[in-house]
Amino acid sequence: MFKKNLKKNNVFVTYAIVVVAYIVVEALLLTGNMSSLMQGLLVPLCTYSLCAVGLNLCVGYLGELSLGHAGFMCIGAFSSAFFSVVMQDAITNSIVRFIIALIIGTAFAALFGFLIAIPVLRLNGDYLAIVTLAFGEIIKNVVNVLYIGYDSTGWHISISSQQALGLAEDGTMVINGAQGITGTPHDSSFTIGVILIIIALIIVHNLTNSRTGRAVMSIRDNQIAAESVGINVKKYKLLAFTISAAIAGSAGVLYAHNLSTLTALPKNFGYNMSIMILVFVVLGGIGNFRGSVIAACILTLLPELLRGLSDYRMLIYAIVLIAMMLFNWAPAAIVWRQKLKAKFKKTGEEA
Amino acid sequence: MALLSVKGLGISFGGLRAVDKFNINIEKGQLYGLIGPNGAGKTTVFNMLTGVYKPTDGTIMLDGKDITGKTNIEINREGIARTFQNIRLFKEQTVLDNVKIGLHNRYKYSTLDGILRTPKYHRVEKEMDEKAIELLKVFDLDNEANVLSSNLPYGKQRKLEIARALATDPVLLLLDEPAAGMNPKETEELMETIRFVRDNFDMTVLLIEHDMKLVSGICEELTVLNFGEVLAAGKTTDVLNNPEVIKAYIGE
């Protein structure tokens, strides 16, 4: 039972790290020691961490590489922003509005995750990765040509142009194609982001340490053996992928409510973002949720911290990426770290 | 009535007839051996019995129920569990968790119970832990419950596979070369374990094996497969002394 306790402690260390980081940031904010640039990065930090946690569930525990998670973020962002814009006047309490938006965004991402998973999970490995990549792009591009508005006669939807919508004089555009959604209430905050991260961490941890999580991991480890002991492989694959997509969707909700204008660009919801999130997951450690959060934070902050280097910024960024990867994963580095750990323990005992 | 009754089982892979007109009758509580030279089709028979392959023709009756053509998941629920020739453990999980995955369909709580850590979760997990440890004790693996299964020595990995199969509460246990790669002492232990399982779990066992010491030591009846067809069947001593069988194994 020793190892189990160790695992439990590990989880609380993760929660503690998040809480401590939150307190430090809040202290910096209160004392006015944080630049406005950094302040602007706080919510994106939470967004990427959250999405990385979601993707890690898919990559680390289901064992399938998804390159379409930015697409699920996109669905979460647009469906929730749509709701918030429409209900802005009806629900004035921003917390209540955000919670409902969160539920809607997450549910939509989960629904699409489920629908996309049905064909996608028939494949595996590289093939699955490429198909998810395609689905992610499809989502982004469809959102880009989506026009939705309403007037006194009701709702109008088009996928060609604003004119085709035929809105009356008193009509309001909600989603305006490539120009996206404007006027989303600024409902998300760093505090909400941190709460969401903690909730997501609790969910994924409890899930992976339950009957369901074991079934999912058994499929990853050996599908034929999993079937031979009667595990419903299809069901658990779908379930894990859907939950993973839902968490990415909640990251999208957070993202959308931090911006007044939401557009689906290659930069924020394209495959660049999907790969970026995958980098967080791989760098932080596949199957290691704490690592995902830390990697997401470091790699999002790094370009800003290196801003002073102007042209050399991305060069340094790449070098840091390589160095971090070597430090985390090279066998020699792992041995060296273990030695260091043992040394610390020894001196600690002597003291 | 026989527990497992197979009639005219056959399968073709394209033009290759891998198994043809395979018949077997296993009574409840028997220790039955399936032997034959390499490539005779023994594992293919196992794969058909467990639903990995769909037989091209023939019927498989388990306890009077036709299970031909069912999927491997359904067949496991009907009561056939197996181990694999090349060990297939859940390598990145602990020994305990490997057995608990075997218990998956017997001890249930919903995904939501798991996420919310409801009292039901704690109760069922505790029951699962107890049951799993009880099974591990049979195989003398309880001290290694929290070891990563891939870190176990080879012989213990084989035992763990049997424990995991038993966790699904089968009526028929199929062992695919359980003694492969074991030294004589480990094989001796394994024979004891298989006998113990049969006696204490009220189990019927069908095993594929090349180790003639093990086969003659514990199997009560044998079926010999050669080139996909049954060469001989019957009492172990009779079959092993059958000149046809000796010819197939050793040559003329």
PDB file of C-alpha atoms in Angstrom, chain A residues 34 40 52 110 123 273 281 303 347 349:
ATOM      1  CA  MET A  34       3.293  42.840 -12.264  1.00  0.00           C
ATOM      2  CA  GLY A  40      -2.688  39.919 -19.853  1.00  0.00           C
ATOM      3  CA  ALA A  52      -2.879  20.466 -21.913  1.00  0.00           C
ATOM      4  CA  ALA A 110     -18.025  16.876 -25.445  1.00  0.00           C
ATOM      5  CA  LEU A 123      -8.086   4.089 -36.480  1.00  0.00           C
ATOM      6  CA  MET A 273      -2.229  25.525 -31.396  1.00  0.00           C
ATOM      7  CA  VAL A 281       2.020  17.529 -22.906  1.00  0.00           C
ATOM      8  CA  PRO A 303       8.500  34.199 -25.257  1.00  0.00           C
ATOM      9  CA  THR A 347      22.501  15.163   3.698  1.00  0.00           C
ATOM     10  CA  GLU A 349      19.243  12.675   7.203  1.00  0.00           C
TER      11      GLU A 349
END
